PDB file of C-alpha atoms in Angstrom:
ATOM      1  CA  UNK A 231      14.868  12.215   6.916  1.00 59.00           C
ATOM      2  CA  UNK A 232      12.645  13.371   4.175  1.00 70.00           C
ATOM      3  CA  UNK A 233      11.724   9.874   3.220  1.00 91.00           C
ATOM      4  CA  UNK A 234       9.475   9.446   0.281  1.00 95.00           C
ATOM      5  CA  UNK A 235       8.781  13.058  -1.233  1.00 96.00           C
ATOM      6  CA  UNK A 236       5.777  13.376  -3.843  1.00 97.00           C
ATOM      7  CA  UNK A 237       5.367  16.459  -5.566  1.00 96.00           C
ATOM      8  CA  UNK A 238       2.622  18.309  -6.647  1.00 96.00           C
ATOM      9  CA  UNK A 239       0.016  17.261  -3.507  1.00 95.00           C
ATOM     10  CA  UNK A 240      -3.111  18.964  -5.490  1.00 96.00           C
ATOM     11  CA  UNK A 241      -3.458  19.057  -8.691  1.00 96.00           C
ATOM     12  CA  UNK A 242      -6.691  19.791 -10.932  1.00 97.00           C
ATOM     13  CA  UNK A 243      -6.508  19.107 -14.893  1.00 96.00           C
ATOM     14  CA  UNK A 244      -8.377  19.767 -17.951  1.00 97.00           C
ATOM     15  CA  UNK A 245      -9.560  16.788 -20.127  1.00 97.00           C
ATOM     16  CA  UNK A 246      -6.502  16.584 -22.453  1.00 97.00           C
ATOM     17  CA  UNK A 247      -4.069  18.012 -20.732  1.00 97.00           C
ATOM     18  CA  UNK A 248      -0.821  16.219 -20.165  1.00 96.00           C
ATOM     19  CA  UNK A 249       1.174  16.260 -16.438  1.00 96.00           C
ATOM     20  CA  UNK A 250       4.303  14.797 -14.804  1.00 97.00           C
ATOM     21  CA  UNK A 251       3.545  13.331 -11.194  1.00 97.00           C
ATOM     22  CA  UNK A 252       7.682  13.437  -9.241  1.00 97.00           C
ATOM     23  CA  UNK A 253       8.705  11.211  -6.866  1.00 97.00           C
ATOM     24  CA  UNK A 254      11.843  11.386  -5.259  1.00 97.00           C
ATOM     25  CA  UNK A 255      13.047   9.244  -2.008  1.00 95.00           C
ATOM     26  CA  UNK A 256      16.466   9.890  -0.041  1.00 93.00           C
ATOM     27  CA  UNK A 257      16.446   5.939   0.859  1.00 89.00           C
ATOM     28  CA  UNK A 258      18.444   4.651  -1.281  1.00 89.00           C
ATOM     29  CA  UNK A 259      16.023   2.076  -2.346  1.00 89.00           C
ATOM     30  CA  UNK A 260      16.400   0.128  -5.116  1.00 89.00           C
ATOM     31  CA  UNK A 261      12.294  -0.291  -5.927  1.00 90.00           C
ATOM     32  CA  UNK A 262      10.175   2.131  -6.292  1.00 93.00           C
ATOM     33  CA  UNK A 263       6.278   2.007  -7.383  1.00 94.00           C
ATOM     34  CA  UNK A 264       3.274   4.119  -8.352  1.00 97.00           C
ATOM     35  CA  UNK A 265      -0.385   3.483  -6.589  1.00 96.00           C
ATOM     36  CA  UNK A 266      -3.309   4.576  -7.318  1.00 96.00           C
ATOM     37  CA  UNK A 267      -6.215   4.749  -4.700  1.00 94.00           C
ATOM     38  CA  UNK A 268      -9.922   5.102  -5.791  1.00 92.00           C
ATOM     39  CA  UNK A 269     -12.782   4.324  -3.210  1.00 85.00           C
ATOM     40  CA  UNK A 270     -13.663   0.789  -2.552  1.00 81.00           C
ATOM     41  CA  UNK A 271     -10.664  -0.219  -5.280  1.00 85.00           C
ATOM     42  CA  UNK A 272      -7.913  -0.094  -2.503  1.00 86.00           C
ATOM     43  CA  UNK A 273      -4.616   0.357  -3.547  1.00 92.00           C
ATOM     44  CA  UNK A 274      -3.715  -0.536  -7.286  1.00 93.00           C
ATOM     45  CA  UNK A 275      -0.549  -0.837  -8.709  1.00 93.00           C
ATOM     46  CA  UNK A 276       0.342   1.468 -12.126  1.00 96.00           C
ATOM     47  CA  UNK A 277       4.197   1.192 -12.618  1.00 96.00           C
ATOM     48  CA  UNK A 278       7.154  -0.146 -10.362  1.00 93.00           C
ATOM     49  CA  UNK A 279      10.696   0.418 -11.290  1.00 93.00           C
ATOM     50  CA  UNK A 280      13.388  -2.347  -9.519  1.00 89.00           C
ATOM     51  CA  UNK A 281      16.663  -0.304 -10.572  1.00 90.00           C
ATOM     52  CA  UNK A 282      17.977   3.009 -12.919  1.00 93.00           C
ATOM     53  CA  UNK A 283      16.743   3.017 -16.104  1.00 93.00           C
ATOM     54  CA  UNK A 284      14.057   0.039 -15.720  1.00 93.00           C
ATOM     55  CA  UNK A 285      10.170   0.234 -15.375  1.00 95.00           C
ATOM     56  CA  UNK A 286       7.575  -2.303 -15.649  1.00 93.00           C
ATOM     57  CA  UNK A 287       3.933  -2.349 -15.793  1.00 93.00           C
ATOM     58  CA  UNK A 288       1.533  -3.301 -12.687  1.00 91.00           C
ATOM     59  CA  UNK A 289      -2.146  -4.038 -13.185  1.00 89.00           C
ATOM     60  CA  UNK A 290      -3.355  -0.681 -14.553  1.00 94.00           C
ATOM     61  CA  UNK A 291      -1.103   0.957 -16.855  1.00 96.00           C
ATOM     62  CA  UNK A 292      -3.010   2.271 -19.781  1.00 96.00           C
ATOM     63  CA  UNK A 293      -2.741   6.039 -19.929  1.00 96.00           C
ATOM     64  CA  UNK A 294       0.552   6.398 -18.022  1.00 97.00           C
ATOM     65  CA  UNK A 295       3.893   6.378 -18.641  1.00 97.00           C
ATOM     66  CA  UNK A 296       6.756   6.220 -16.563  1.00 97.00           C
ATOM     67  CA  UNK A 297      10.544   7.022 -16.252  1.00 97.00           C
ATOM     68  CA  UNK A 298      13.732   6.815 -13.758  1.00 97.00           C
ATOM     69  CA  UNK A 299      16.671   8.025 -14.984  1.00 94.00           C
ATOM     70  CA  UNK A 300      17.913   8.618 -11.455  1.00 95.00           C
ATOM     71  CA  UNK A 301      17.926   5.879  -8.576  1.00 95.00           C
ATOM     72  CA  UNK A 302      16.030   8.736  -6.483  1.00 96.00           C
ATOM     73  CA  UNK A 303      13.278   9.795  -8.681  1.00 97.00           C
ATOM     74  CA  UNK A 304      10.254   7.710 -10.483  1.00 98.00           C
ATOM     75  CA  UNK A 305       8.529  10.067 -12.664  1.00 98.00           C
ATOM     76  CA  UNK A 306       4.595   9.232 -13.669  1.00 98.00           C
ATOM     77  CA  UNK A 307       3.344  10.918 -17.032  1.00 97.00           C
ATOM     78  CA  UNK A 308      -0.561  11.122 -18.089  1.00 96.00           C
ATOM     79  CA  UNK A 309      -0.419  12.522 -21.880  1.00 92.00           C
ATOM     80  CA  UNK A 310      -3.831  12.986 -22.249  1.00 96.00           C
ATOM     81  CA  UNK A 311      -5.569  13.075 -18.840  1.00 96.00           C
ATOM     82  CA  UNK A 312      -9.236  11.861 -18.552  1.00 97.00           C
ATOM     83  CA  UNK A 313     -11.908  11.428 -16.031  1.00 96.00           C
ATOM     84  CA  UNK A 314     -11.205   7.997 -15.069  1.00 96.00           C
ATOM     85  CA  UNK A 315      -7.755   9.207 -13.932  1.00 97.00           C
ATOM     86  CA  UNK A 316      -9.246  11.325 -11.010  1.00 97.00           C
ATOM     87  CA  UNK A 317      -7.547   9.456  -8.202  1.00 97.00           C
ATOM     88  CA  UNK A 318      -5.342  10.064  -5.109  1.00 96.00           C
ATOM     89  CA  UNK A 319      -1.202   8.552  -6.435  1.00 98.00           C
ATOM     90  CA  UNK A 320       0.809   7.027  -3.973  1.00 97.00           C
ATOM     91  CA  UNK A 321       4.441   6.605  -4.641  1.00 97.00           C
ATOM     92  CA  UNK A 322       5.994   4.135  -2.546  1.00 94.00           C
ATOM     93  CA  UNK A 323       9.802   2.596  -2.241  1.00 92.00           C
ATOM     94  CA  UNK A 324      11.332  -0.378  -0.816  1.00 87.00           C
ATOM     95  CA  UNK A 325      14.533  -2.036  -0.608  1.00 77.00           C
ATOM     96  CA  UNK A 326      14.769  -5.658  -2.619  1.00 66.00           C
ATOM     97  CA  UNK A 327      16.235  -9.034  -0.759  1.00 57.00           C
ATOM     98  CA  UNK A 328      15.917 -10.088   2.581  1.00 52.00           C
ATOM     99  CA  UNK A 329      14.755  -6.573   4.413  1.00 53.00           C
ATOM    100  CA  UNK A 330      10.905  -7.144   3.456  1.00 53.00           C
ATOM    101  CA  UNK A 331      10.001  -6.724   7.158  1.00 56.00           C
ATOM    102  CA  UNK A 332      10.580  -3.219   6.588  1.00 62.00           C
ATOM    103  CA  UNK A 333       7.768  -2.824   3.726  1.00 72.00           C
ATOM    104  CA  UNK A 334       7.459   0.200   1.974  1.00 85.00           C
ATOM    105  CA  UNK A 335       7.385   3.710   2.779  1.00 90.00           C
ATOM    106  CA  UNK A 336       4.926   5.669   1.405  1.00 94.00           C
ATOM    107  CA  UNK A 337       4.727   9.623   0.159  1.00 95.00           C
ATOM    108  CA  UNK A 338       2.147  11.545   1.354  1.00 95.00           C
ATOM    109  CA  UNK A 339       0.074  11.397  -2.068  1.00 96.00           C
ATOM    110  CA  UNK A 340      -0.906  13.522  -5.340  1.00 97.00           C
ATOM    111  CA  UNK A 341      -4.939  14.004  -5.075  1.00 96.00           C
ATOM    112  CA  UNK A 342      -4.833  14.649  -8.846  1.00 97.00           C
ATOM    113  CA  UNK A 343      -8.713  15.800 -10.384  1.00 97.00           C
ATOM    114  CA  UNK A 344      -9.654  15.688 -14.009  1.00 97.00           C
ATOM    115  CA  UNK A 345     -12.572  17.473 -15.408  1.00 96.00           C
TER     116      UNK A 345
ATOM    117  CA  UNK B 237      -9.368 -10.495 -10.125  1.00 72.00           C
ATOM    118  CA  UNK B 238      -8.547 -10.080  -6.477  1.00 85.00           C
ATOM    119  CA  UNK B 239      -5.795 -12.224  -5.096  1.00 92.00           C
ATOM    120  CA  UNK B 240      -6.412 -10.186  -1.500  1.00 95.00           C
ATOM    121  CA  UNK B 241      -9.380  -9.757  -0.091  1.00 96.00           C
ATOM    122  CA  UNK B 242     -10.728  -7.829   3.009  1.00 96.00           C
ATOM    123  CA  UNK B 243     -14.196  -8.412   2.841  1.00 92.00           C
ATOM    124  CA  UNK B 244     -15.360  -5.735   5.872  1.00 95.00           C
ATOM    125  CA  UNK B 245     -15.417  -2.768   4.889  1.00 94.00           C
ATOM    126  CA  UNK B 246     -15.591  -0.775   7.967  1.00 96.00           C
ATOM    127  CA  UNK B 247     -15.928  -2.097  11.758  1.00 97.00           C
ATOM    128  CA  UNK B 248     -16.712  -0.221  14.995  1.00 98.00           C
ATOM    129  CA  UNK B 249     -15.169  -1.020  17.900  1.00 98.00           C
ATOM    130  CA  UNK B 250     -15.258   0.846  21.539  1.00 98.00           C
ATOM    131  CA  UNK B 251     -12.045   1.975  23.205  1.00 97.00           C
ATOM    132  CA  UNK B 252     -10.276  -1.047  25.490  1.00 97.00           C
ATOM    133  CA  UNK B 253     -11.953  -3.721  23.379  1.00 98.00           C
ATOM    134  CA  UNK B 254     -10.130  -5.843  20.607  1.00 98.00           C
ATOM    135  CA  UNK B 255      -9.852  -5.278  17.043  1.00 98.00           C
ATOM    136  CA  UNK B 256      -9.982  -7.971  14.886  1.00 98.00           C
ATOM    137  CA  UNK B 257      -9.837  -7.253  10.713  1.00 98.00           C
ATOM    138  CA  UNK B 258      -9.530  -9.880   8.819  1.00 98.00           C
ATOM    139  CA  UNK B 259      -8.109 -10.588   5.062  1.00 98.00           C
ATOM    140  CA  UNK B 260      -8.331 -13.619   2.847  1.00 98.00           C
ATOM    141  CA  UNK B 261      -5.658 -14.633   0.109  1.00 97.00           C
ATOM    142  CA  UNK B 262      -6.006 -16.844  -2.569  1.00 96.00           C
ATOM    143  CA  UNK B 263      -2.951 -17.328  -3.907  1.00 92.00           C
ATOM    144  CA  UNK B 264      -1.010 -20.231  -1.910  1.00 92.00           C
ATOM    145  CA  UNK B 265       2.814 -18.721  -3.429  1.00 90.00           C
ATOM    146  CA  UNK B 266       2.282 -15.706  -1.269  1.00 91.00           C
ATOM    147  CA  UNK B 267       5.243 -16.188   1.455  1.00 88.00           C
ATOM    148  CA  UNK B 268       4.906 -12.780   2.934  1.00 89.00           C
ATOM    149  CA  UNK B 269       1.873 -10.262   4.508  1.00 92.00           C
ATOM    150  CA  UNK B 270       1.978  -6.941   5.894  1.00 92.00           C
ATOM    151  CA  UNK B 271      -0.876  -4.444   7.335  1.00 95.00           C
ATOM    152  CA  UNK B 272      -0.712  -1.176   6.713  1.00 95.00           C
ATOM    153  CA  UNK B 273      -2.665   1.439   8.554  1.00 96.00           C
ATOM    154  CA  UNK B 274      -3.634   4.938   6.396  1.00 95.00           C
ATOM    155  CA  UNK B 275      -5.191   7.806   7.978  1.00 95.00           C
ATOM    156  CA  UNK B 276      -6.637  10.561   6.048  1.00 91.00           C
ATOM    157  CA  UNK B 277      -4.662  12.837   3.773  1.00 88.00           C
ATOM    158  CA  UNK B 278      -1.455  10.630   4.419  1.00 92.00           C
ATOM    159  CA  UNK B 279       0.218   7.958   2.992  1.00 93.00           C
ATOM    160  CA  UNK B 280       0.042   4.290   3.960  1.00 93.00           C
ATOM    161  CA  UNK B 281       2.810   2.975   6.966  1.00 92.00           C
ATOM    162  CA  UNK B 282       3.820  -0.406   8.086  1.00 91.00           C
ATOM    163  CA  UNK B 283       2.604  -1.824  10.251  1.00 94.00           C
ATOM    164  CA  UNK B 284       3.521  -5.221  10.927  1.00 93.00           C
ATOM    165  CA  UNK B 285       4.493  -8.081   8.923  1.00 91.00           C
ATOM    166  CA  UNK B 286       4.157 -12.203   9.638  1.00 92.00           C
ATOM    167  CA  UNK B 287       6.191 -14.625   7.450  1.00 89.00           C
ATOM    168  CA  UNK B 288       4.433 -17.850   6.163  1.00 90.00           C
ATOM    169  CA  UNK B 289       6.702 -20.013   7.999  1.00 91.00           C
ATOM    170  CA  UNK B 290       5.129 -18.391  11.034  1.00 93.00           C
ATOM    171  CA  UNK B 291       1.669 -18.561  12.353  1.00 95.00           C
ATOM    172  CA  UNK B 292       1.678 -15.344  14.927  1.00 97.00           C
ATOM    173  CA  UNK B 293       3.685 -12.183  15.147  1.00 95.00           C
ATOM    174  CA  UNK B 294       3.372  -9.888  18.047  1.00 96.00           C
ATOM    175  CA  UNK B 295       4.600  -6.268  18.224  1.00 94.00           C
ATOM    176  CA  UNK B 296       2.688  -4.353  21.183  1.00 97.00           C
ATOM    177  CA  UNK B 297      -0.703  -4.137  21.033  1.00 97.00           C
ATOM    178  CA  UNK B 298      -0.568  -5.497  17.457  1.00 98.00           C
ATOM    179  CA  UNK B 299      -0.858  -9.485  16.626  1.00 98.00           C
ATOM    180  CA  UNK B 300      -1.254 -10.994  13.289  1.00 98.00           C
ATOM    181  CA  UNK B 301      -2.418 -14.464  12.898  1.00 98.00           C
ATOM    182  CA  UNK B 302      -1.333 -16.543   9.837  1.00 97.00           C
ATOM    183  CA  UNK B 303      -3.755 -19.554   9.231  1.00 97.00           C
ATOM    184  CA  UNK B 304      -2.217 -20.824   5.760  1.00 95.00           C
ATOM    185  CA  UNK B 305      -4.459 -24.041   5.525  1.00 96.00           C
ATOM    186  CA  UNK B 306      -7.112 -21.271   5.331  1.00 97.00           C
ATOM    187  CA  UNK B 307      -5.635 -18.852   3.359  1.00 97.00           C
ATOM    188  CA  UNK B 308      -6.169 -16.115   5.941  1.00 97.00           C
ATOM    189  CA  UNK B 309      -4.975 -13.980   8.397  1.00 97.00           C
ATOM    190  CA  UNK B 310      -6.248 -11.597  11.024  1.00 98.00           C
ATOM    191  CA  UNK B 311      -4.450  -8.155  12.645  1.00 98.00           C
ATOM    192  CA  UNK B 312      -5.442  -7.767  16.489  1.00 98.00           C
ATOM    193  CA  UNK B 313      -5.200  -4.917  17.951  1.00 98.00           C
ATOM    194  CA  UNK B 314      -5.543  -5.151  22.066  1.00 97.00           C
ATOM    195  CA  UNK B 315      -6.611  -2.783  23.494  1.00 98.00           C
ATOM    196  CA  UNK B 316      -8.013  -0.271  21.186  1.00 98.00           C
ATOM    197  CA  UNK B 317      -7.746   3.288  21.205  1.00 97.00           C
ATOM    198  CA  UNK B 318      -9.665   6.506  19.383  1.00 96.00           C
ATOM    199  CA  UNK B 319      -5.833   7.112  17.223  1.00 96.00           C
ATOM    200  CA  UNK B 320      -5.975   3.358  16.026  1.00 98.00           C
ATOM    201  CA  UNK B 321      -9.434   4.569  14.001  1.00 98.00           C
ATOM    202  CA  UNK B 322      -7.900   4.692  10.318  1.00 97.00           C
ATOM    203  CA  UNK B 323      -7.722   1.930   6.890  1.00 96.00           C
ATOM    204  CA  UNK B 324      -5.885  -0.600   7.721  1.00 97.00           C
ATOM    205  CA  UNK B 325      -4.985  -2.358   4.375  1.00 96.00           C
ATOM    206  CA  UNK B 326      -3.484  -5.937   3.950  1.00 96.00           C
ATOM    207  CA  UNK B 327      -1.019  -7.191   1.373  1.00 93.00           C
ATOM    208  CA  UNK B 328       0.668 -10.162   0.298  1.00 92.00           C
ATOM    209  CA  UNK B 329       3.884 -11.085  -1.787  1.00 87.00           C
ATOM    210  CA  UNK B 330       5.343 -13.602  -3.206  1.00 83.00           C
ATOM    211  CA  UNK B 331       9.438 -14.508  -3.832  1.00 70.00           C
ATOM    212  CA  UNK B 332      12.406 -14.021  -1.761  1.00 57.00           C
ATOM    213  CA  UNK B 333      12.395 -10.369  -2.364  1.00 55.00           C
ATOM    214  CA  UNK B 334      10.177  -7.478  -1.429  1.00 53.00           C
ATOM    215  CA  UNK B 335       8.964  -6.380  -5.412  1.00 67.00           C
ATOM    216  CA  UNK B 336       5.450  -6.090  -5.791  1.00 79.00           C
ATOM    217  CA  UNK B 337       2.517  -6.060  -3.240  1.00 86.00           C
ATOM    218  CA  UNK B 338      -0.823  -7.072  -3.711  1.00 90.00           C
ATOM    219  CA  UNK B 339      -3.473  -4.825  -1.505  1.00 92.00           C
ATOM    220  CA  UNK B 340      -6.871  -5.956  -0.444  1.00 94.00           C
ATOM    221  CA  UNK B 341      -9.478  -3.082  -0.647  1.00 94.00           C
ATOM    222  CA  UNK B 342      -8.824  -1.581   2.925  1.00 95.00           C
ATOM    223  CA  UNK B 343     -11.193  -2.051   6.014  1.00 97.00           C
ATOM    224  CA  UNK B 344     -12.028   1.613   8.029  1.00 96.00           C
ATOM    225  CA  UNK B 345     -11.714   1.146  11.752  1.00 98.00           C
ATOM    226  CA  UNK B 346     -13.427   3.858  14.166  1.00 98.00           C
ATOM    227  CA  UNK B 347     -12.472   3.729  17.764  1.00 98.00           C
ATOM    228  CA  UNK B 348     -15.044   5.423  19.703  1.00 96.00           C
ATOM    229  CA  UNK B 349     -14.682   6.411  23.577  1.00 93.00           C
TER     230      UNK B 349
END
């Protein structure tokens, strides 16, 4: 099982510059989210998506943009990238109801750098 | 503001002893924690999990401890070995459904022989 697939793993980007983050997951889970981790910050929450077609905003969502058209796949967007958005992105997925002792399952993670 | 809080950042522990890290909630709706352990270059897995109807959860080496009255909890990990050293991170929901977690900042544990 492929699990929780992020795609690219590296990425370095011009001041500016716009970029689509992919996640897909082969889970079938209903919920899916975007992280971000920066040093001593932990994990912080962007976007999460509970179903097809719906996204809502977590605690730091200015500069990003999401989408999921498909169940499988929760797109991130930065339009204009900037410094502050140098991070490592963790997509992550669940299932909603009473399987919460499973948690999440993680991808691997997008180091994305800005310059 | 920071409803989860793992004030250590790091802690050094020798092989065979016990782990203890520690978080601190402050949120008294949360009805559900996890740990998750992270080791470099990889996403974040489960760990383990303790309800808030519970006050212990055991799975192998690994024990959480739930003291609600105190708003904290505590992942053991007896005995330690060199491939436990990673972040362990904590989080806490709230509702009947997974949804969103809330992550304390991580603590970095190094096992050394």
């Amino acid at each position: 099982n492929a699990g929780v697939t992020q795609t690219p793993k590296f990425r370095v980007l011009k001041t500016g510059q716009s970029m689509t983050l992919l996640c897909a997951q082969d889970m079938n889970h209903e919920y899916m989210y975007w992280y971000r981790q920066d040093p001593g910050m932990g994990l912080r929450l962007i976007h999460y998506s509970v179903g097809e077609g719906t996204t809502a905003k977590g605690e730091v969502p200015d500069g990003y943009n999401v989408s999921r058209l498909k169940k499988q796949n929760f797109l991130l967007g930065l339009e204009s990238a900037a410094p502050s958005q140098t991070s490592v992105y963790f997509c992550a997925s669940s299932y909603p109801g009473p399987k919460v002792d499973l948690g999440y399952t993680f991808g691997s993670g997008t180091r994305l750098t800005v310059v | 503001d920071q409803q989860v809080k793992q004030n250590s950042p790091s802690l050094s522990v020798q092989e065979g002893r016990i782990s203890i890290l520690n978080c601190d909630y402050t949120n008294s709706m949360f009805d559900y924690f996890l740990w998750y352990k992270k080791y470099p270059a990889e996403g974040p897995t489960f760990l383990i999990s303790i309800s808030s109807i519970k006050d212990k959860n055991e799975d192998g080496r690994f024990t959480v401890f739930l003291n609600k009255s105190a708003k904290h909890l505590s992942l053991h990990i007896v005995p330690s070995q060199p491939g436990d050293s990673a972040v362990y991170f904590c989080a806490a929901k709230r509702g009947s459904t997974l949804g969103r977690l809330y992550f304390g900042r991580g603590t970095q544990l190094t096992v050394w022989p």
